């Protein structure tokens, strides 16, 4: 059971790492090169489109699997993979899931509440491009590190 959960956590962390990586190295730069109303409208569309059952299953399901793995690992702390499982779970839950909920989602909501061609949206957009992207870099690094931790755990299970 632990192997299967760790495998699922690795896959989920890897999927999220890839998604966040693409935003960090491509999408946000591309949107920033567009006129503000076009970039805003594109990001608003991305933010509504991404909330699909498949994305939410991968994103939230991985967080749930991580919590379960952390509990199993702490209850079996003497197990050879316990440290890696807890590390991966903490990296994903704190650095990916919670960062998204606390930082990225409120910024998405503020952007969504503004008309793309308004002065208010343009002011939000300039901050969004730097701050949202900075937090996305955190999600990229932590989900990648979580993937690495789960791979190390799998080698010991």
JSON list of N, CA and C in Angstrom, two decimals, residues 40-105:
[
{"chain": "A", "resi": 40, "resn": "UNK", "atom": "N", "xyz": [-4.28, 39.75, -19.81]},
{"chain": "A", "resi": 40, "resn": "UNK", "atom": "CA", "xyz": [-5.24, 39.55, -18.72]},
{"chain": "A", "resi": 40, "resn": "UNK", "atom": "C", "xyz": [-6.34, 38.60, -19.17]},
{"chain": "A", "resi": 41, "resn": "UNK", "atom": "N", "xyz": [-6.92, 38.85, -20.34]},
{"chain": "A", "resi": 41, "resn": "UNK", "atom": "CA", "xyz": [-8.00, 37.99, -20.84]},
{"chain": "A", "resi": 41, "resn": "UNK", "atom": "C", "xyz": [-7.51, 36.55, -21.02]},
{"chain": "A", "resi": 42, "resn": "UNK", "atom": "N", "xyz": [-6.30, 36.38, -21.52]},
{"chain": "A", "resi": 42, "resn": "UNK", "atom": "CA", "xyz": [-5.76, 35.03, -21.70]},
{"chain": "A", "resi": 42, "resn": "UNK", "atom": "C", "xyz": [-5.60, 34.34, -20.35]},
{"chain": "A", "resi": 43, "resn": "UNK", "atom": "N", "xyz": [-5.05, 35.05, -19.36]},
{"chain": "A", "resi": 43, "resn": "UNK", "atom": "CA", "xyz": [-4.86, 34.44, -18.04]},
{"chain": "A", "resi": 43, "resn": "UNK", "atom": "C", "xyz": [-6.19, 34.15, -17.38]},
{"chain": "A", "resi": 44, "resn": "UNK", "atom": "N", "xyz": [-7.16, 35.03, -17.55]},
{"chain": "A", "resi": 44, "resn": "UNK", "atom": "CA", "xyz": [-8.49, 34.76, -17.00]},
{"chain": "A", "resi": 44, "resn": "UNK", "atom": "C", "xyz": [-9.07, 33.48, -17.62]},
{"chain": "A", "resi": 45, "resn": "UNK", "atom": "N", "xyz": [-8.86, 33.30, -18.90]},
{"chain": "A", "resi": 45, "resn": "UNK", "atom": "CA", "xyz": [-9.34, 32.10, -19.57]},
{"chain": "A", "resi": 45, "resn": "UNK", "atom": "C", "xyz": [-8.62, 30.85, -19.06]},
{"chain": "A", "resi": 46, "resn": "UNK", "atom": "N", "xyz": [-7.30, 30.96, -18.91]},
{"chain": "A", "resi": 46, "resn": "UNK", "atom": "CA", "xyz": [-6.52, 29.84, -18.36]},
{"chain": "A", "resi": 46, "resn": "UNK", "atom": "C", "xyz": [-7.02, 29.48, -16.97]},
{"chain": "A", "resi": 47, "resn": "UNK", "atom": "N", "xyz": [-7.25, 30.49, -16.15]},
{"chain": "A", "resi": 47, "resn": "UNK", "atom": "CA", "xyz": [-7.65, 30.25, -14.76]},
{"chain": "A", "resi": 47, "resn": "UNK", "atom": "C", "xyz": [-9.02, 29.60, -14.64]},
{"chain": "A", "resi": 48, "resn": "UNK", "atom": "N", "xyz": [-9.91, 29.83, -15.59]},
{"chain": "A", "resi": 48, "resn": "UNK", "atom": "CA", "xyz": [-11.20, 29.13, -15.53]},
{"chain": "A", "resi": 48, "resn": "UNK", "atom": "C", "xyz": [-11.11, 27.75, -16.17]},
{"chain": "A", "resi": 49, "resn": "UNK", "atom": "N", "xyz": [-10.31, 27.63, -17.22]},
{"chain": "A", "resi": 49, "resn": "UNK", "atom": "CA", "xyz": [-10.18, 26.36, -17.92]},
{"chain": "A", "resi": 49, "resn": "UNK", "atom": "C", "xyz": [-9.45, 25.32, -17.09]},
{"chain": "A", "resi": 50, "resn": "UNK", "atom": "N", "xyz": [-8.47, 25.74, -16.31]},
{"chain": "A", "resi": 50, "resn": "UNK", "atom": "CA", "xyz": [-7.66, 24.78, -15.56]},
{"chain": "A", "resi": 50, "resn": "UNK", "atom": "C", "xyz": [-8.45, 24.06, -14.46]},
{"chain": "A", "resi": 51, "resn": "UNK", "atom": "N", "xyz": [-9.55, 24.67, -14.04]},
{"chain": "A", "resi": 51, "resn": "UNK", "atom": "CA", "xyz": [-10.33, 24.07, -12.95]},
{"chain": "A", "resi": 51, "resn": "UNK", "atom": "C", "xyz": [-11.18, 22.90, -13.43]},
{"chain": "A", "resi": 52, "resn": "UNK", "atom": "N", "xyz": [-10.55, 21.97, -14.11]},
{"chain": "A", "resi": 52, "resn": "UNK", "atom": "CA", "xyz": [-11.22, 20.78, -14.62]},
{"chain": "A", "resi": 52, "resn": "UNK", "atom": "C", "xyz": [-11.12, 19.65, -13.60]},
{"chain": "A", "resi": 53, "resn": "UNK", "atom": "N", "xyz": [-12.00, 18.67, -13.71]},
{"chain": "A", "resi": 53, "resn": "UNK", "atom": "CA", "xyz": [-11.91, 17.53, -12.78]},
{"chain": "A", "resi": 53, "resn": "UNK", "atom": "C", "xyz": [-10.55, 16.83, -12.83]},
{"chain": "A", "resi": 54, "resn": "UNK", "atom": "N", "xyz": [-9.96, 16.73, -14.01]},
{"chain": "A", "resi": 54, "resn": "UNK", "atom": "CA", "xyz": [-8.67, 16.04, -14.12]},
{"chain": "A", "resi": 54, "resn": "UNK", "atom": "C", "xyz": [-7.58, 16.81, -13.38]},
{"chain": "A", "resi": 55, "resn": "UNK", "atom": "N", "xyz": [-7.50, 18.12, -13.60]},
{"chain": "A", "resi": 55, "resn": "UNK", "atom": "CA", "xyz": [-6.51, 18.93, -12.88]},
{"chain": "A", "resi": 55, "resn": "UNK", "atom": "C", "xyz": [-6.76, 18.88, -11.38]},
{"chain": "A", "resi": 56, "resn": "UNK", "atom": "N", "xyz": [-8.00, 19.08, -10.96]},
{"chain": "A", "resi": 56, "resn": "UNK", "atom": "CA", "xyz": [-8.29, 19.11, -9.53]},
{"chain": "A", "resi": 56, "resn": "UNK", "atom": "C", "xyz": [-8.00, 17.77, -8.87]},
{"chain": "A", "resi": 57, "resn": "UNK", "atom": "N", "xyz": [-8.24, 16.68, -9.59]},
{"chain": "A", "resi": 57, "resn": "UNK", "atom": "CA", "xyz": [-7.91, 15.36, -9.06]},
{"chain": "A", "resi": 57, "resn": "UNK", "atom": "C", "xyz": [-6.41, 15.22, -8.86]},
{"chain": "A", "resi": 58, "resn": "UNK", "atom": "N", "xyz": [-5.63, 15.63, -9.85]},
{"chain": "A", "resi": 58, "resn": "UNK", "atom": "CA", "xyz": [-4.17, 15.54, -9.73]},
{"chain": "A", "resi": 58, "resn": "UNK", "atom": "C", "xyz": [-3.66, 16.46, -8.63]},
{"chain": "A", "resi": 59, "resn": "UNK", "atom": "N", "xyz": [-4.11, 17.69, -8.60]},
{"chain": "A", "resi": 59, "resn": "UNK", "atom": "CA", "xyz": [-3.61, 18.68, -7.65]},
{"chain": "A", "resi": 59, "resn": "UNK", "atom": "C", "xyz": [-4.04, 18.36, -6.22]},
{"chain": "A", "resi": 60, "resn": "UNK", "atom": "N", "xyz": [-5.33, 18.19, -6.00]},
{"chain": "A", "resi": 60, "resn": "UNK", "atom": "CA", "xyz": [-5.84, 17.93, -4.65]},
{"chain": "A", "resi": 60, "resn": "UNK", "atom": "C", "xyz": [-5.64, 16.48, -4.23]},
{"chain": "A", "resi": 61, "resn": "UNK", "atom": "N", "xyz": [-5.76, 15.56, -5.19]},
{"chain": "A", "resi": 61, "resn": "UNK", "atom": "CA", "xyz": [-5.54, 14.16, -4.87]},
{"chain": "A", "resi": 61, "resn": "UNK", "atom": "C", "xyz": [-4.12, 13.90, -4.40]},
{"chain": "A", "resi": 62, "resn": "UNK", "atom": "N", "xyz": [-3.16, 14.57, -5.04]},
{"chain": "A", "resi": 62, "resn": "UNK", "atom": "CA", "xyz": [-1.77, 14.43, -4.61]},
{"chain": "A", "resi": 62, "resn": "UNK", "atom": "C", "xyz": [-1.59, 14.96, -3.20]},
{"chain": "A", "resi": 63, "resn": "UNK", "atom": "N", "xyz": [-2.23, 16.07, -2.88]},
{"chain": "A", "resi": 63, "resn": "UNK", "atom": "CA", "xyz": [-2.15, 16.61, -1.52]},
{"chain": "A", "resi": 63, "resn": "UNK", "atom": "C", "xyz": [-2.72, 15.61, -0.51]},
{"chain": "A", "resi": 64, "resn": "UNK", "atom": "N", "xyz": [-3.85, 15.02, -0.83]},
{"chain": "A", "resi": 64, "resn": "UNK", "atom": "CA", "xyz": [-4.46, 14.04, 0.07]},
{"chain": "A", "resi": 64, "resn": "UNK", "atom": "C", "xyz": [-3.56, 12.81, 0.24]},
{"chain": "A", "resi": 65, "resn": "UNK", "atom": "N", "xyz": [-3.01, 12.31, -0.85]},
{"chain": "A", "resi": 65, "resn": "UNK", "atom": "CA", "xyz": [-2.10, 11.17, -0.78]},
{"chain": "A", "resi": 65, "resn": "UNK", "atom": "C", "xyz": [-0.88, 11.52, 0.07]},
{"chain": "A", "resi": 66, "resn": "UNK", "atom": "N", "xyz": [-0.39, 12.74, -0.07]},
{"chain": "A", "resi": 66, "resn": "UNK", "atom": "CA", "xyz": [0.77, 13.19, 0.72]},
{"chain": "A", "resi": 66, "resn": "UNK", "atom": "C", "xyz": [0.46, 13.19, 2.22]},
{"chain": "A", "resi": 67, "resn": "UNK", "atom": "N", "xyz": [-0.71, 13.65, 2.58]},
{"chain": "A", "resi": 67, "resn": "UNK", "atom": "CA", "xyz": [-1.09, 13.67, 4.01]},
{"chain": "A", "resi": 67, "resn": "UNK", "atom": "C", "xyz": [-1.14, 12.24, 4.54]},
{"chain": "A", "resi": 68, "resn": "UNK", "atom": "N", "xyz": [-1.75, 11.34, 3.78]},
{"chain": "A", "resi": 68, "resn": "UNK", "atom": "CA", "xyz": [-1.84, 9.93, 4.19]},
{"chain": "A", "resi": 68, "resn": "UNK", "atom": "C", "xyz": [-0.43, 9.34, 4.32]},
{"chain": "A", "resi": 69, "resn": "UNK", "atom": "N", "xyz": [0.42, 9.61, 3.34]},
{"chain": "A", "resi": 69, "resn": "UNK", "atom": "CA", "xyz": [1.80, 9.09, 3.39]},
{"chain": "A", "resi": 69, "resn": "UNK", "atom": "C", "xyz": [2.56, 9.62, 4.60]},
{"chain": "A", "resi": 70, "resn": "UNK", "atom": "N", "xyz": [2.40, 10.89, 4.90]},
{"chain": "A", "resi": 70, "resn": "UNK", "atom": "CA", "xyz": [3.10, 11.47, 6.05]},
{"chain": "A", "resi": 70, "resn": "UNK", "atom": "C", "xyz": [2.65, 10.80, 7.34]},
{"chain": "A", "resi": 71, "resn": "UNK", "atom": "N", "xyz": [1.37, 10.53, 7.46]},
{"chain": "A", "resi": 71, "resn": "UNK", "atom": "CA", "xyz": [0.86, 9.85, 8.67]},
{"chain": "A", "resi": 71, "resn": "UNK", "atom": "C", "xyz": [1.42, 8.44, 8.75]},
{"chain": "A", "resi": 72, "resn": "UNK", "atom": "N", "xyz": [1.37, 7.71, 7.64]},
{"chain": "A", "resi": 72, "resn": "UNK", "atom": "CA", "xyz": [1.91, 6.35, 7.63]},
{"chain": "A", "resi": 72, "resn": "UNK", "atom": "C", "xyz": [3.39, 6.36, 7.99]},
{"chain": "A", "resi": 73, "resn": "UNK", "atom": "N", "xyz": [4.14, 7.29, 7.41]},
{"chain": "A", "resi": 73, "resn": "UNK", "atom": "CA", "xyz": [5.58, 7.36, 7.66]},
{"chain": "A", "resi": 73, "resn": "UNK", "atom": "C", "xyz": [5.88, 7.71, 9.11]},
{"chain": "A", "resi": 74, "resn": "UNK", "atom": "N", "xyz": [5.12, 8.62, 9.68]},
{"chain": "A", "resi": 74, "resn": "UNK", "atom": "CA", "xyz": [5.37, 8.99, 11.08]},
{"chain": "A", "resi": 74, "resn": "UNK", "atom": "C", "xyz": [4.98, 7.87, 12.04]},
{"chain": "A", "resi": 75, "resn": "UNK", "atom": "N", "xyz": [3.96, 7.10, 11.68]},
{"chain": "A", "resi": 75, "resn": "UNK", "atom": "CA", "xyz": [3.59, 5.95, 12.51]},
{"chain": "A", "resi": 75, "resn": "UNK", "atom": "C", "xyz": [4.59, 4.81, 12.39]},
{"chain": "A", "resi": 76, "resn": "UNK", "atom": "N", "xyz": [5.35, 4.82, 11.31]},
{"chain": "A", "resi": 76, "resn": "UNK", "atom": "CA", "xyz": [6.35, 3.79, 11.07]},
{"chain": "A", "resi": 76, "resn": "UNK", "atom": "C", "xyz": [7.71, 4.47, 10.85]},
{"chain": "A", "resi": 77, "resn": "UNK", "atom": "N", "xyz": [8.08, 5.34, 11.79]},
{"chain": "A", "resi": 77, "resn": "UNK", "atom": "CA", "xyz": [9.26, 6.17, 11.61]},
{"chain": "A", "resi": 77, "resn": "UNK", "atom": "C", "xyz": [10.54, 5.36, 11.42]},
{"chain": "A", "resi": 78, "resn": "UNK", "atom": "N", "xyz": [10.58, 4.15, 11.92]},
{"chain": "A", "resi": 78, "resn": "UNK", "atom": "CA", "xyz": [11.78, 3.32, 11.77]},
{"chain": "A", "resi": 78, "resn": "UNK", "atom": "C", "xyz": [11.93, 2.77, 10.35]},
{"chain": "A", "resi": 79, "resn": "UNK", "atom": "N", "xyz": [10.89, 2.90, 9.54]},
{"chain": "A", "resi": 79, "resn": "UNK", "atom": "CA", "xyz": [10.95, 2.41, 8.17]},
{"chain": "A", "resi": 79, "resn": "UNK", "atom": "C", "xyz": [12.01, 3.15, 7.36]},
{"chain": "A", "resi": 80, "resn": "UNK", "atom": "N", "xyz": [12.65, 2.45, 6.43]},
{"chain": "A", "resi": 80, "resn": "UNK", "atom": "CA", "xyz": [13.77, 3.04, 5.70]},
{"chain": "A", "resi": 80, "resn": "UNK", "atom": "C", "xyz": [13.39, 4.25, 4.84]},
{"chain": "A", "resi": 81, "resn": "UNK", "atom": "N", "xyz": [12.15, 4.35, 4.42]},
{"chain": "A", "resi": 81, "resn": "UNK", "atom": "CA", "xyz": [11.75, 5.43, 3.52]},
{"chain": "A", "resi": 81, "resn": "UNK", "atom": "C", "xyz": [11.01, 6.55, 4.24]},
{"chain": "A", "resi": 82, "resn": "UNK", "atom": "N", "xyz": [10.82, 6.42, 5.54]},
{"chain": "A", "resi": 82, "resn": "UNK", "atom": "CA", "xyz": [9.97, 7.37, 6.27]},
{"chain": "A", "resi": 82, "resn": "UNK", "atom": "C", "xyz": [10.40, 8.82, 6.12]},
{"chain": "A", "resi": 83, "resn": "UNK", "atom": "N", "xyz": [11.67, 9.08, 6.24]},
{"chain": "A", "resi": 83, "resn": "UNK", "atom": "CA", "xyz": [12.16, 10.45, 6.13]},
{"chain": "A", "resi": 83, "resn": "UNK", "atom": "C", "xyz": [11.87, 11.05, 4.76]},
{"chain": "A", "resi": 84, "resn": "UNK", "atom": "N", "xyz": [12.10, 10.25, 3.71]},
{"chain": "A", "resi": 84, "resn": "UNK", "atom": "CA", "xyz": [11.83, 10.72, 2.35]},
{"chain": "A", "resi": 84, "resn": "UNK", "atom": "C", "xyz": [10.34, 10.95, 2.12]},
{"chain": "A", "resi": 85, "resn": "UNK", "atom": "N", "xyz": [9.51, 10.07, 2.68]},
{"chain": "A", "resi": 85, "resn": "UNK", "atom": "CA", "xyz": [8.06, 10.23, 2.52]},
{"chain": "A", "resi": 85, "resn": "UNK", "atom": "C", "xyz": [7.56, 11.50, 3.20]},
{"chain": "A", "resi": 86, "resn": "UNK", "atom": "N", "xyz": [8.03, 11.74, 4.41]},
{"chain": "A", "resi": 86, "resn": "UNK", "atom": "CA", "xyz": [7.62, 12.95, 5.14]},
{"chain": "A", "resi": 86, "resn": "UNK", "atom": "C", "xyz": [8.14, 14.19, 4.42]},
{"chain": "A", "resi": 87, "resn": "UNK", "atom": "N", "xyz": [9.38, 14.15, 3.97]},
{"chain": "A", "resi": 87, "resn": "UNK", "atom": "CA", "xyz": [9.95, 15.29, 3.24]},
{"chain": "A", "resi": 87, "resn": "UNK", "atom": "C", "xyz": [9.15, 15.59, 1.98]},
{"chain": "A", "resi": 88, "resn": "UNK", "atom": "N", "xyz": [8.86, 14.57, 1.20]},
{"chain": "A", "resi": 88, "resn": "UNK", "atom": "CA", "xyz": [8.08, 14.77, -0.02]},
{"chain": "A", "resi": 88, "resn": "UNK", "atom": "C", "xyz": [6.70, 15.32, 0.27]},
{"chain": "A", "resi": 89, "resn": "UNK", "atom": "N", "xyz": [6.07, 14.75, 1.30]},
{"chain": "A", "resi": 89, "resn": "UNK", "atom": "CA", "xyz": [4.73, 15.21, 1.67]},
{"chain": "A", "resi": 89, "resn": "UNK", "atom": "C", "xyz": [4.74, 16.67, 2.12]},
{"chain": "A", "resi": 90, "resn": "UNK", "atom": "N", "xyz": [5.71, 17.03, 2.95]},
{"chain": "A", "resi": 90, "resn": "UNK", "atom": "CA", "xyz": [5.79, 18.42, 3.42]},
{"chain": "A", "resi": 90, "resn": "UNK", "atom": "C", "xyz": [6.08, 19.38, 2.27]},
{"chain": "A", "resi": 91, "resn": "UNK", "atom": "N", "xyz": [6.99, 19.00, 1.40]},
{"chain": "A", "resi": 91, "resn": "UNK", "atom": "CA", "xyz": [7.31, 19.85, 0.25]},
{"chain": "A", "resi": 91, "resn": "UNK", "atom": "C", "xyz": [6.07, 20.09, -0.61]},
{"chain": "A", "resi": 92, "resn": "UNK", "atom": "N", "xyz": [5.34, 19.04, -0.89]},
{"chain": "A", "resi": 92, "resn": "UNK", "atom": "CA", "xyz": [4.17, 19.20, -1.74]},
{"chain": "A", "resi": 92, "resn": "UNK", "atom": "C", "xyz": [3.05, 19.96, -1.03]},
{"chain": "A", "resi": 93, "resn": "UNK", "atom": "N", "xyz": [2.71, 19.54, 0.17]},
{"chain": "A", "resi": 93, "resn": "UNK", "atom": "CA", "xyz": [1.57, 20.15, 0.86]},
{"chain": "A", "resi": 93, "resn": "UNK", "atom": "C", "xyz": [1.86, 21.61, 1.20]},
{"chain": "A", "resi": 94, "resn": "UNK", "atom": "N", "xyz": [3.02, 21.89, 1.78]},
{"chain": "A", "resi": 94, "resn": "UNK", "atom": "CA", "xyz": [3.32, 23.27, 2.18]},
{"chain": "A", "resi": 94, "resn": "UNK", "atom": "C", "xyz": [3.74, 24.13, 1.00]},
{"chain": "A", "resi": 95, "resn": "UNK", "atom": "N", "xyz": [4.66, 23.61, 0.18]},
{"chain": "A", "resi": 95, "resn": "UNK", "atom": "CA", "xyz": [5.26, 24.44, -0.86]},
{"chain": "A", "resi": 95, "resn": "UNK", "atom": "C", "xyz": [4.49, 24.48, -2.16]},
{"chain": "A", "resi": 96, "resn": "UNK", "atom": "N", "xyz": [3.61, 23.54, -2.37]},
{"chain": "A", "resi": 96, "resn": "UNK", "atom": "CA", "xyz": [2.85, 23.51, -3.62]},
{"chain": "A", "resi": 96, "resn": "UNK", "atom": "C", "xyz": [1.37, 23.79, -3.35]},
{"chain": "A", "resi": 97, "resn": "UNK", "atom": "N", "xyz": [0.74, 22.94, -2.55]},
{"chain": "A", "resi": 97, "resn": "UNK", "atom": "CA", "xyz": [-0.69, 23.06, -2.30]},
{"chain": "A", "resi": 97, "resn": "UNK", "atom": "C", "xyz": [-1.02, 24.34, -1.52]},
{"chain": "A", "resi": 98, "resn": "UNK", "atom": "N", "xyz": [-0.38, 24.54, -0.37]},
{"chain": "A", "resi": 98, "resn": "UNK", "atom": "CA", "xyz": [-0.70, 25.72, 0.44]},
{"chain": "A", "resi": 98, "resn": "UNK", "atom": "C", "xyz": [-0.27, 27.03, -0.21]},
{"chain": "A", "resi": 99, "resn": "UNK", "atom": "N", "xyz": [0.87, 27.04, -0.88]},
{"chain": "A", "resi": 99, "resn": "UNK", "atom": "CA", "xyz": [1.28, 28.25, -1.60]},
{"chain": "A", "resi": 99, "resn": "UNK", "atom": "C", "xyz": [0.22, 28.61, -2.64]},
{"chain": "A", "resi": 100, "resn": "UNK", "atom": "N", "xyz": [-0.30, 27.62, -3.33]},
{"chain": "A", "resi": 100, "resn": "UNK", "atom": "CA", "xyz": [-1.35, 27.88, -4.33]},
{"chain": "A", "resi": 100, "resn": "UNK", "atom": "C", "xyz": [-2.57, 28.50, -3.66]},
{"chain": "A", "resi": 101, "resn": "UNK", "atom": "N", "xyz": [-3.03, 27.90, -2.57]},
{"chain": "A", "resi": 101, "resn": "UNK", "atom": "CA", "xyz": [-4.25, 28.36, -1.89]},
{"chain": "A", "resi": 101, "resn": "UNK", "atom": "C", "xyz": [-4.06, 29.74, -1.27]},
{"chain": "A", "resi": 102, "resn": "UNK", "atom": "N", "xyz": [-2.92, 29.97, -0.65]},
{"chain": "A", "resi": 102, "resn": "UNK", "atom": "CA", "xyz": [-2.69, 31.22, 0.09]},
{"chain": "A", "resi": 102, "resn": "UNK", "atom": "C", "xyz": [-2.27, 32.37, -0.82]},
{"chain": "A", "resi": 103, "resn": "UNK", "atom": "N", "xyz": [-1.50, 32.11, -1.85]},
{"chain": "A", "resi": 103, "resn": "UNK", "atom": "CA", "xyz": [-0.95, 33.18, -2.67]},
{"chain": "A", "resi": 103, "resn": "UNK", "atom": "C", "xyz": [-1.53, 33.25, -4.09]},
{"chain": "A", "resi": 104, "resn": "UNK", "atom": "N", "xyz": [-1.46, 32.16, -4.84]},
{"chain": "A", "resi": 104, "resn": "UNK", "atom": "CA", "xyz": [-1.84, 32.21, -6.25]},
{"chain": "A", "resi": 104, "resn": "UNK", "atom": "C", "xyz": [-3.35, 32.35, -6.45]},
{"chain": "A", "resi": 105, "resn": "UNK", "atom": "N", "xyz": [-4.14, 31.59, -5.73]},
{"chain": "A", "resi": 105, "resn": "UNK", "atom": "CA", "xyz": [-5.59, 31.64, -5.93]},
{"chain": "A", "resi": 105, "resn": "UNK", "atom": "C", "xyz": [-6.17, 33.02, -5.60]}
]
